[in-house]
mmCIF file of C-alpha atoms in Angstrom:
data_model
loop_
_atom_site.group_PDB
_atom_site.id
_atom_site.type_symbol
_atom_site.label_atom_id
_atom_site.label_comp_id
_atom_site.label_asym_id
_atom_site.label_seq_id
_atom_site.Cartn_x
_atom_site.Cartn_y
_atom_site.Cartn_z
ATOM 1 C CA UNK M 1 128.089 97.101 107.610
ATOM 2 C CA UNK M 2 125.470 97.787 110.251
ATOM 3 C CA UNK M 3 121.755 97.192 109.890
ATOM 4 C CA UNK M 4 120.078 100.106 111.637
ATOM 5 C CA UNK M 5 116.367 99.565 111.189
ATOM 6 C CA UNK M 6 113.506 97.708 109.595
ATOM 7 C CA UNK M 7 111.575 98.554 106.471
ATOM 8 C CA UNK M 8 108.225 97.355 107.739
ATOM 9 C CA UNK M 9 106.353 100.586 108.385
ATOM 10 C CA UNK M 10 102.940 99.004 108.840
ATOM 11 C CA UNK M 11 99.736 101.034 109.040
ATOM 12 C CA UNK M 12 99.837 104.664 107.973
ATOM 13 C CA UNK M 13 97.761 107.813 108.069
ATOM 14 C CA UNK M 14 97.479 109.660 104.760
ATOM 15 C CA UNK M 15 96.929 113.422 104.739
ATOM 16 C CA UNK M 16 96.193 115.889 101.951
ATOM 17 C CA UNK M 17 96.866 119.615 101.997
ATOM 18 C CA UNK M 18 93.300 120.402 100.966
ATOM 19 C CA UNK M 19 92.337 122.301 104.119
ATOM 20 C CA UNK M 20 92.157 126.040 104.611
ATOM 21 C CA UNK M 21 95.365 127.693 103.325
ATOM 22 C CA UNK M 22 96.719 124.250 102.365
ATOM 23 C CA UNK M 23 96.464 122.770 105.877
ATOM 24 C CA UNK M 24 96.786 119.009 106.116
ATOM 25 C CA UNK M 25 93.541 117.066 106.527
ATOM 26 C CA UNK M 26 93.302 113.369 107.309
ATOM 27 C CA UNK M 27 92.265 111.611 104.106
ATOM 28 C CA UNK M 28 92.326 108.090 105.427
ATOM 29 C CA UNK M 29 94.022 105.122 106.977
ATOM 30 C CA UNK M 30 95.803 102.176 105.438
ATOM 31 C CA UNK M 31 96.566 98.939 107.234
ATOM 32 C CA UNK M 32 98.898 97.745 104.452
ATOM 33 C CA UNK M 33 101.265 100.686 104.325
ATOM 34 C CA UNK M 34 101.808 103.063 101.423
ATOM 35 C CA UNK M 35 103.834 102.350 98.296
ATOM 36 C CA UNK M 36 106.122 105.144 97.125
ATOM 37 C CA UNK M 37 107.948 105.052 93.793
ATOM 38 C CA UNK M 38 110.503 107.798 93.193
ATOM 39 C CA UNK M 39 111.509 107.837 89.547
ATOM 40 C CA UNK M 40 114.621 109.497 88.188
ATOM 41 C CA UNK M 41 113.976 111.141 84.826
ATOM 42 C CA UNK M 42 116.998 110.396 82.692
ATOM 43 C CA UNK M 43 117.298 110.897 78.964
ATOM 44 C CA UNK M 44 119.607 108.698 76.968
ATOM 45 C CA UNK M 45 122.437 110.353 75.080
ATOM 46 C CA UNK M 46 123.128 108.048 72.168
ATOM 47 C CA UNK M 47 126.338 108.127 70.131
ATOM 48 C CA UNK M 48 127.880 106.186 67.286
ATOM 49 C CA UNK M 49 130.349 104.643 69.734
ATOM 50 C CA UNK M 50 127.752 102.430 71.471
ATOM 51 C CA UNK M 51 125.105 102.419 68.753
ATOM 52 C CA UNK M 52 121.380 103.216 68.706
ATOM 53 C CA UNK M 53 120.355 101.131 71.757
ATOM 54 C CA UNK M 54 122.928 101.719 74.520
ATOM 55 C CA UNK M 55 123.406 105.240 75.844
ATOM 56 C CA UNK M 56 126.931 106.544 76.213
ATOM 57 C CA UNK M 57 125.699 109.007 78.834
ATOM 58 C CA UNK M 58 122.526 109.870 80.752
ATOM 59 C CA UNK M 59 121.180 113.398 81.172
ATOM 60 C CA UNK M 60 119.406 114.144 84.458
ATOM 61 C CA UNK M 61 115.959 115.771 84.234
ATOM 62 C CA UNK M 62 114.876 115.579 87.863
ATOM 63 C CA UNK M 63 112.567 113.241 89.739
ATOM 64 C CA UNK M 64 108.874 112.506 90.086
ATOM 65 C CA UNK M 65 107.027 110.187 92.441
ATOM 66 C CA UNK M 66 103.925 108.064 92.661
ATOM 67 C CA UNK M 67 102.367 107.425 96.045
ATOM 68 C CA UNK M 68 99.775 104.653 96.227
ATOM 69 C CA UNK M 69 97.657 104.199 99.341
ATOM 70 C CA UNK M 70 95.130 101.361 99.707
ATOM 71 C CA UNK M 71 92.789 103.080 102.173
ATOM 72 C CA UNK M 72 90.536 100.987 104.387
ATOM 73 C CA UNK M 73 88.965 104.082 105.967
ATOM 74 C CA UNK M 74 88.459 107.406 104.217
ATOM 75 C CA UNK M 75 86.991 110.835 104.893
ATOM 76 C CA UNK M 76 84.761 111.289 101.842
ATOM 77 C CA UNK M 77 84.699 115.083 102.175
ATOM 78 C CA UNK M 78 88.506 115.260 102.033
ATOM 79 C CA UNK M 79 88.556 112.700 99.215
ATOM 80 C CA UNK M 80 86.177 114.857 97.165
ATOM 81 C CA UNK M 81 88.420 117.883 97.723
ATOM 82 C CA UNK M 82 91.458 115.958 96.468
ATOM 83 C CA UNK M 83 89.736 114.371 93.470
ATOM 84 C CA UNK M 84 87.857 117.428 92.257
ATOM 85 C CA UNK M 85 90.465 120.179 92.076
ATOM 86 C CA UNK M 86 90.326 122.828 89.392
ATOM 87 C CA UNK M 87 87.550 124.775 87.749
ATOM 88 C CA UNK M 88 85.143 121.954 86.931
ATOM 89 C CA UNK M 89 81.461 122.571 87.605
ATOM 90 C CA UNK M 90 80.896 119.405 89.638
ATOM 91 C CA UNK M 91 82.280 115.934 90.339
ATOM 92 C CA UNK M 92 82.816 113.868 87.218
ATOM 93 C CA UNK M 93 83.098 116.854 84.881
ATOM 94 C CA UNK M 94 86.281 117.977 83.159
ATOM 95 C CA UNK M 95 88.408 120.984 83.977
ATOM 96 C CA UNK M 96 89.164 123.400 81.151
ATOM 97 C CA UNK M 97 91.389 121.422 78.760
ATOM 98 C CA UNK M 98 94.891 122.875 78.738
ATOM 99 C CA UNK M 99 94.601 124.263 82.274
ATOM 100 C CA UNK M 100 97.990 124.578 84.010
ATOM 101 C CA UNK M 101 97.637 122.587 87.227
ATOM 102 C CA UNK M 102 100.569 123.997 89.209
ATOM 103 C CA UNK M 103 100.153 127.608 88.126
ATOM 104 C CA UNK M 104 96.425 127.530 88.937
ATOM 105 C CA UNK M 105 97.035 126.098 92.423
ATOM 106 C CA UNK M 106 95.244 122.827 91.706
ATOM 107 C CA UNK M 107 97.982 120.671 93.238
ATOM 108 C CA UNK M 108 98.190 119.910 96.952
ATOM 109 C CA UNK M 109 100.529 118.404 99.508
ATOM 110 C CA UNK M 110 100.379 114.722 100.513
ATOM 111 C CA UNK M 111 101.677 113.598 103.889
ATOM 112 C CA UNK M 112 102.230 110.074 105.140
ATOM 113 C CA UNK M 113 102.691 109.242 108.817
ATOM 114 C CA UNK M 114 103.528 105.715 109.968
ATOM 115 C CA UNK M 115 104.446 104.861 113.543
ATOM 116 C CA UNK M 116 107.562 102.939 112.501
ATOM 117 C CA UNK M 117 109.006 105.488 110.046
ATOM 118 C CA UNK M 118 109.846 109.161 109.647
ATOM 119 C CA UNK M 119 106.971 111.001 107.921
ATOM 120 C CA UNK M 120 107.020 111.763 104.212
ATOM 121 C CA UNK M 121 105.658 114.938 102.652
ATOM 122 C CA UNK M 122 105.283 115.533 98.906
ATOM 123 C CA UNK M 123 104.643 119.215 98.169
ATOM 124 C CA UNK M 124 102.905 119.153 94.785
ATOM 125 C CA UNK M 125 100.533 116.324 94.014
ATOM 126 C CA UNK M 126 97.486 115.448 91.992
ATOM 127 C CA UNK M 127 95.318 112.325 92.045
ATOM 128 C CA UNK M 128 96.363 109.999 89.238
ATOM 129 C CA UNK M 129 94.555 107.521 89.345
ATOM 130 C CA UNK M 130 91.978 106.421 91.920
ATOM 131 C CA UNK M 131 90.942 102.778 91.709
ATOM 132 C CA UNK M 132 88.034 101.200 93.492
ATOM 133 C CA UNK M 133 86.021 98.039 93.239
ATOM 134 C CA UNK M 134 82.275 98.045 92.960
ATOM 135 C CA UNK M 135 81.117 94.744 94.343
ATOM 136 C CA UNK M 136 80.039 92.792 97.366
ATOM 137 C CA UNK M 137 83.501 92.044 98.777
ATOM 138 C CA UNK M 138 85.440 94.402 101.005
ATOM 139 C CA UNK M 139 88.359 95.992 99.163
ATOM 140 C CA UNK M 140 90.487 99.013 100.017
ATOM 141 C CA UNK M 141 89.996 102.227 98.063
ATOM 142 C CA UNK M 142 93.330 102.569 96.274
ATOM 143 C CA UNK M 143 94.371 106.112 95.455
ATOM 144 C CA UNK M 144 97.555 107.111 93.654
ATOM 145 C CA UNK M 145 99.070 110.563 93.800
ATOM 146 C CA UNK M 146 101.524 111.896 91.230
ATOM 147 C CA UNK M 147 104.123 114.233 92.740
ATOM 148 C CA UNK M 148 106.462 116.565 90.896
ATOM 149 C CA UNK M 149 108.806 119.398 91.888
ATOM 150 C CA UNK M 150 106.647 122.308 90.737
ATOM 151 C CA UNK M 151 108.436 125.450 89.583
ATOM 152 C CA UNK M 152 106.827 128.685 88.459
ATOM 153 C CA UNK M 153 107.269 129.394 84.754
ATOM 154 C CA UNK M 154 109.544 132.326 85.648
ATOM 155 C CA UNK M 155 112.130 130.024 87.323
ATOM 156 C CA UNK M 156 115.558 129.925 85.727
ATOM 157 C CA UNK M 157 116.844 126.729 87.389
ATOM 158 C CA UNK M 158 115.420 123.643 89.048
ATOM 159 C CA UNK M 159 118.436 123.106 91.301
ATOM 160 C CA UNK M 160 117.452 122.177 94.877
ATOM 161 C CA UNK M 161 113.709 122.266 94.189
ATOM 162 C CA UNK M 162 112.250 119.710 96.626
ATOM 163 C CA UNK M 163 110.243 116.710 95.481
ATOM 164 C CA UNK M 164 109.694 115.611 99.089
ATOM 165 C CA UNK M 165 110.729 116.241 102.664
ATOM 166 C CA UNK M 166 110.768 113.926 105.679
ATOM 167 C CA UNK M 167 108.584 116.065 107.933
ATOM 168 C CA UNK M 168 104.907 116.957 108.123
ATOM 169 C CA UNK M 169 105.467 120.377 109.711
#
């Protein structure tokens, strides 16, 4: 077995597709890297053979991801664009309850570029959640994006729908 690289990506630039026609804009910079969690959505298929706790089989229902970036520098204009998507009247107000995020175009792309790794690009994201400290000590602004493989309601299969790619172009 050959070891062919390191998994220490270091600082990263975080981009959001909140620019004109979905163009990437620099949201901010992290000196601690970005944490990505890709979660497989499996449903347990329970049978009498293994009882009510252990699945006999798993059914695949795709993947979702969470991308968390502790930003030490941020473009507040881009941040406001990412955090205030939808039809709300102003920051801090709610969108119309029941609004379909993907169908209404409220999601956006998130790109991550680190010098020591191939870029990551998640096509359909929303902010969920943003965490920040209000105090006298210096803390990063931690923002988490939820990514999912959006499909129009007219789609008949999810096969080969991308959750992410490894390019920013």
